[in-house]
């Protein structure tokens, strides 16, 4: 599930691994806090809206990256797909995934149909 260290795609693998956890999760967490988890008096609708906007920009970027490939690095699933897939699972719970991102939606569908995904999210 991981390219070897000296493989040409290793840098891209690291990029997507870090993107999934360090970048993509930020706006998802912001929406979750200000829509669901914080006490109502501490929720800020403007921060939730900003989180949605930022997530939308990241979703557009992912949609473009998945334009010509089934997984982030190409034909094969890697650990980067698992990290990004988990973030998308949470985004889906927060109603952040949008049908206009056709490639991203197809990617998430592919991931969510995998037996291991179903088992992990049951």
PDB file of C-alpha atoms in Angstrom:
ATOM      1  CA  UNK A   1       0.000   0.000   0.000  1.00  0.00           C
ATOM      2  CA  UNK A   2       3.022   2.265  -0.128  1.00  0.00           C
ATOM      3  CA  UNK A   3       5.457   2.895  -2.970  1.00  0.00           C
ATOM      4  CA  UNK A   4       9.069   2.102  -2.217  1.00  0.00           C
ATOM      5  CA  UNK A   5      11.223   4.977  -1.034  1.00  0.00           C
ATOM      6  CA  UNK A   6      13.074   5.451  -4.330  1.00  0.00           C
ATOM      7  CA  UNK A   7       9.997   5.078  -6.582  1.00  0.00           C
ATOM      8  CA  UNK A   8       9.228   8.125  -8.751  1.00  0.00           C
ATOM      9  CA  UNK A   9       5.774   8.487  -7.167  1.00  0.00           C
ATOM     10  CA  UNK A  10       7.022   8.431  -3.565  1.00  0.00           C
ATOM     11  CA  UNK A  11       7.030  12.227  -3.248  1.00  0.00           C
ATOM     12  CA  UNK A  12       3.477  12.411  -4.528  1.00  0.00           C
ATOM     13  CA  UNK A  13       2.526   9.656  -2.087  1.00  0.00           C
ATOM     14  CA  UNK A  14       3.897  11.696   0.834  1.00  0.00           C
ATOM     15  CA  UNK A  15       2.122  14.797  -0.452  1.00  0.00           C
ATOM     16  CA  UNK A  16      -1.277  13.062  -0.442  1.00  0.00           C
ATOM     17  CA  UNK A  17      -0.629  11.405   2.928  1.00  0.00           C
ATOM     18  CA  UNK A  18       0.037  14.764   4.557  1.00  0.00           C
ATOM     19  CA  UNK A  19      -2.690  16.538   2.601  1.00  0.00           C
ATOM     20  CA  UNK A  20      -5.328  14.104   3.864  1.00  0.00           C
ATOM     21  CA  UNK A  21      -4.543  14.520   7.533  1.00  0.00           C
ATOM     22  CA  UNK A  22      -2.955  17.948   7.858  1.00  0.00           C
ATOM     23  CA  UNK A  23      -4.871  19.929   5.224  1.00  0.00           C
ATOM     24  CA  UNK A  24      -8.158  18.268   4.308  1.00  0.00           C
ATOM     25  CA  UNK A  25      -9.165  17.521   7.898  1.00  0.00           C
ATOM     26  CA  UNK A  26      -8.900  21.180   8.986  1.00  0.00           C
ATOM     27  CA  UNK A  27     -12.045  22.545   7.340  1.00  0.00           C
ATOM     28  CA  UNK A  28     -13.961  19.327   8.040  1.00  0.00           C
ATOM     29  CA  UNK A  29     -13.157  19.704  11.722  1.00  0.00           C
ATOM     30  CA  UNK A  30     -14.123  23.368  11.651  1.00  0.00           C
ATOM     31  CA  UNK A  31     -17.540  22.559  10.189  1.00  0.00           C
ATOM     32  CA  UNK A  32     -18.058  19.680  12.615  1.00  0.00           C
ATOM     33  CA  UNK A  33     -17.258  21.857  15.612  1.00  0.00           C
ATOM     34  CA  UNK A  34     -19.505  24.739  14.605  1.00  0.00           C
ATOM     35  CA  UNK A  35     -22.396  22.604  13.366  1.00  0.00           C
ATOM     36  CA  UNK A  36     -22.447  19.627  15.691  1.00  0.00           C
ATOM     37  CA  UNK A  37     -19.971  19.384  18.557  1.00  0.00           C
ATOM     38  CA  UNK A  38     -19.583  22.727  20.299  1.00  0.00           C
ATOM     39  CA  UNK A  39     -22.310  23.871  22.683  1.00  0.00           C
ATOM     40  CA  UNK A  40     -24.853  25.895  20.700  1.00  0.00           C
ATOM     41  CA  UNK A  41     -23.844  29.175  22.343  1.00  0.00           C
ATOM     42  CA  UNK A  42     -20.236  28.689  21.159  1.00  0.00           C
ATOM     43  CA  UNK A  43     -21.036  27.764  17.555  1.00  0.00           C
ATOM     44  CA  UNK A  44     -20.178  30.335  14.929  1.00  0.00           C
ATOM     45  CA  UNK A  45     -22.077  30.026  11.625  1.00  0.00           C
ATOM     46  CA  UNK A  46     -19.493  32.208   9.869  1.00  0.00           C
ATOM     47  CA  UNK A  47     -16.709  29.794  10.814  1.00  0.00           C
ATOM     48  CA  UNK A  48     -18.815  26.842   9.642  1.00  0.00           C
ATOM     49  CA  UNK A  49     -19.415  28.637   6.330  1.00  0.00           C
ATOM     50  CA  UNK A  50     -15.703  29.351   5.973  1.00  0.00           C
ATOM     51  CA  UNK A  51     -14.913  25.683   6.620  1.00  0.00           C
ATOM     52  CA  UNK A  52     -17.386  24.684   3.898  1.00  0.00           C
ATOM     53  CA  UNK A  53     -15.787  27.153   1.488  1.00  0.00           C
ATOM     54  CA  UNK A  54     -12.256  25.920   2.161  1.00  0.00           C
ATOM     55  CA  UNK A  55     -13.328  22.284   1.918  1.00  0.00           C
ATOM     56  CA  UNK A  56     -15.011  23.078  -1.413  1.00  0.00           C
ATOM     57  CA  UNK A  57     -11.737  24.447  -2.777  1.00  0.00           C
ATOM     58  CA  UNK A  58      -9.873  21.327  -1.659  1.00  0.00           C
ATOM     59  CA  UNK A  59     -12.613  19.120  -3.108  1.00  0.00           C
ATOM     60  CA  UNK A  60     -12.250  20.889  -6.468  1.00  0.00           C
ATOM     61  CA  UNK A  61      -8.500  20.265  -6.372  1.00  0.00           C
ATOM     62  CA  UNK A  62      -9.026  16.565  -5.579  1.00  0.00           C
ATOM     63  CA  UNK A  63     -11.656  16.325  -8.302  1.00  0.00           C
ATOM     64  CA  UNK A  64      -9.149  17.606 -10.846  1.00  0.00           C
ATOM     65  CA  UNK A  65      -6.386  15.297  -9.547  1.00  0.00           C
ATOM     66  CA  UNK A  66      -8.698  12.290  -9.986  1.00  0.00           C
ATOM     67  CA  UNK A  67      -9.737  13.271 -13.502  1.00  0.00           C
ATOM     68  CA  UNK A  68      -7.718  10.570 -15.228  1.00  0.00           C
ATOM     69  CA  UNK A  69      -7.094   7.973 -12.531  1.00  0.00           C
ATOM     70  CA  UNK A  70      -9.056   5.777 -10.155  1.00  0.00           C
ATOM     71  CA  UNK A  71      -6.770   6.435  -7.161  1.00  0.00           C
ATOM     72  CA  UNK A  72      -4.530   9.293  -6.091  1.00  0.00           C
ATOM     73  CA  UNK A  73      -1.349   7.721  -7.472  1.00  0.00           C
ATOM     74  CA  UNK A  74      -2.913   5.954 -10.425  1.00  0.00           C
ATOM     75  CA  UNK A  75      -4.300   2.474 -10.818  1.00  0.00           C
ATOM     76  CA  UNK A  76      -3.474   1.090  -7.371  1.00  0.00           C
ATOM     77  CA  UNK A  77      -4.839   1.888  -3.939  1.00  0.00           C
ATOM     78  CA  UNK A  78      -2.206   3.203  -1.502  1.00  0.00           C
ATOM     79  CA  UNK A  79      -2.182   4.258   2.124  1.00  0.00           C
ATOM     80  CA  UNK A  80      -2.648   7.843   0.859  1.00  0.00           C
ATOM     81  CA  UNK A  81      -6.078   6.828  -0.445  1.00  0.00           C
ATOM     82  CA  UNK A  82      -6.932   5.426   2.967  1.00  0.00           C
ATOM     83  CA  UNK A  83      -5.959   8.673   4.707  1.00  0.00           C
ATOM     84  CA  UNK A  84      -7.828  10.864   2.210  1.00  0.00           C
ATOM     85  CA  UNK A  85     -10.719   8.382   2.144  1.00  0.00           C
ATOM     86  CA  UNK A  86     -11.168   8.658   5.904  1.00  0.00           C
ATOM     87  CA  UNK A  87     -11.293  12.448   5.645  1.00  0.00           C
ATOM     88  CA  UNK A  88     -13.895  12.110   2.890  1.00  0.00           C
ATOM     89  CA  UNK A  89     -15.891   9.716   5.080  1.00  0.00           C
ATOM     90  CA  UNK A  90     -16.050  12.439   7.750  1.00  0.00           C
ATOM     91  CA  UNK A  91     -16.805  15.077   5.115  1.00  0.00           C
ATOM     92  CA  UNK A  92     -19.669  12.941   3.897  1.00  0.00           C
ATOM     93  CA  UNK A  93     -21.020  12.732   7.461  1.00  0.00           C
ATOM     94  CA  UNK A  94     -21.018  16.539   7.528  1.00  0.00           C
ATOM     95  CA  UNK A  95     -22.747  16.776   4.106  1.00  0.00           C
ATOM     96  CA  UNK A  96     -19.727  18.433   2.524  1.00  0.00           C
ATOM     97  CA  UNK A  97     -19.397  16.233  -0.566  1.00  0.00           C
ATOM     98  CA  UNK A  98     -21.081  17.760  -3.596  1.00  0.00           C
ATOM     99  CA  UNK A  99     -22.291  16.044  -6.778  1.00  0.00           C
ATOM    100  CA  UNK A 100     -20.584  18.710  -8.916  1.00  0.00           C
ATOM    101  CA  UNK A 101     -17.278  17.029  -8.019  1.00  0.00           C
ATOM    102  CA  UNK A 102     -17.958  14.061 -10.282  1.00  0.00           C
ATOM    103  CA  UNK A 103     -14.486  12.502 -10.118  1.00  0.00           C
ATOM    104  CA  UNK A 104     -14.248  12.930  -6.360  1.00  0.00           C
ATOM    105  CA  UNK A 105     -17.690  11.415  -5.845  1.00  0.00           C
ATOM    106  CA  UNK A 106     -16.768   8.418  -8.042  1.00  0.00           C
ATOM    107  CA  UNK A 107     -13.506   8.040  -6.075  1.00  0.00           C
ATOM    108  CA  UNK A 108     -15.329   8.109  -2.762  1.00  0.00           C
ATOM    109  CA  UNK A 109     -17.832   5.563  -4.083  1.00  0.00           C
ATOM    110  CA  UNK A 110     -14.961   3.259  -5.148  1.00  0.00           C
ATOM    111  CA  UNK A 111     -13.358   3.573  -1.738  1.00  0.00           C
ATOM    112  CA  UNK A 112     -16.599   3.112   0.189  1.00  0.00           C
ATOM    113  CA  UNK A 113     -17.427  -0.099  -1.681  1.00  0.00           C
ATOM    114  CA  UNK A 114     -14.206  -1.797  -0.632  1.00  0.00           C
ATOM    115  CA  UNK A 115     -14.792  -4.515   2.007  1.00  0.00           C
ATOM    116  CA  UNK A 116     -12.124  -3.052   4.300  1.00  0.00           C
ATOM    117  CA  UNK A 117     -13.785   0.393   4.156  1.00  0.00           C
ATOM    118  CA  UNK A 118     -17.159  -1.108   5.010  1.00  0.00           C
ATOM    119  CA  UNK A 119     -15.636  -3.027   7.906  1.00  0.00           C
ATOM    120  CA  UNK A 120     -13.763   0.020   9.259  1.00  0.00           C
ATOM    121  CA  UNK A 121     -16.803   2.290   9.103  1.00  0.00           C
ATOM    122  CA  UNK A 122     -19.443  -0.153  10.338  1.00  0.00           C
TER     123      UNK A 122
END
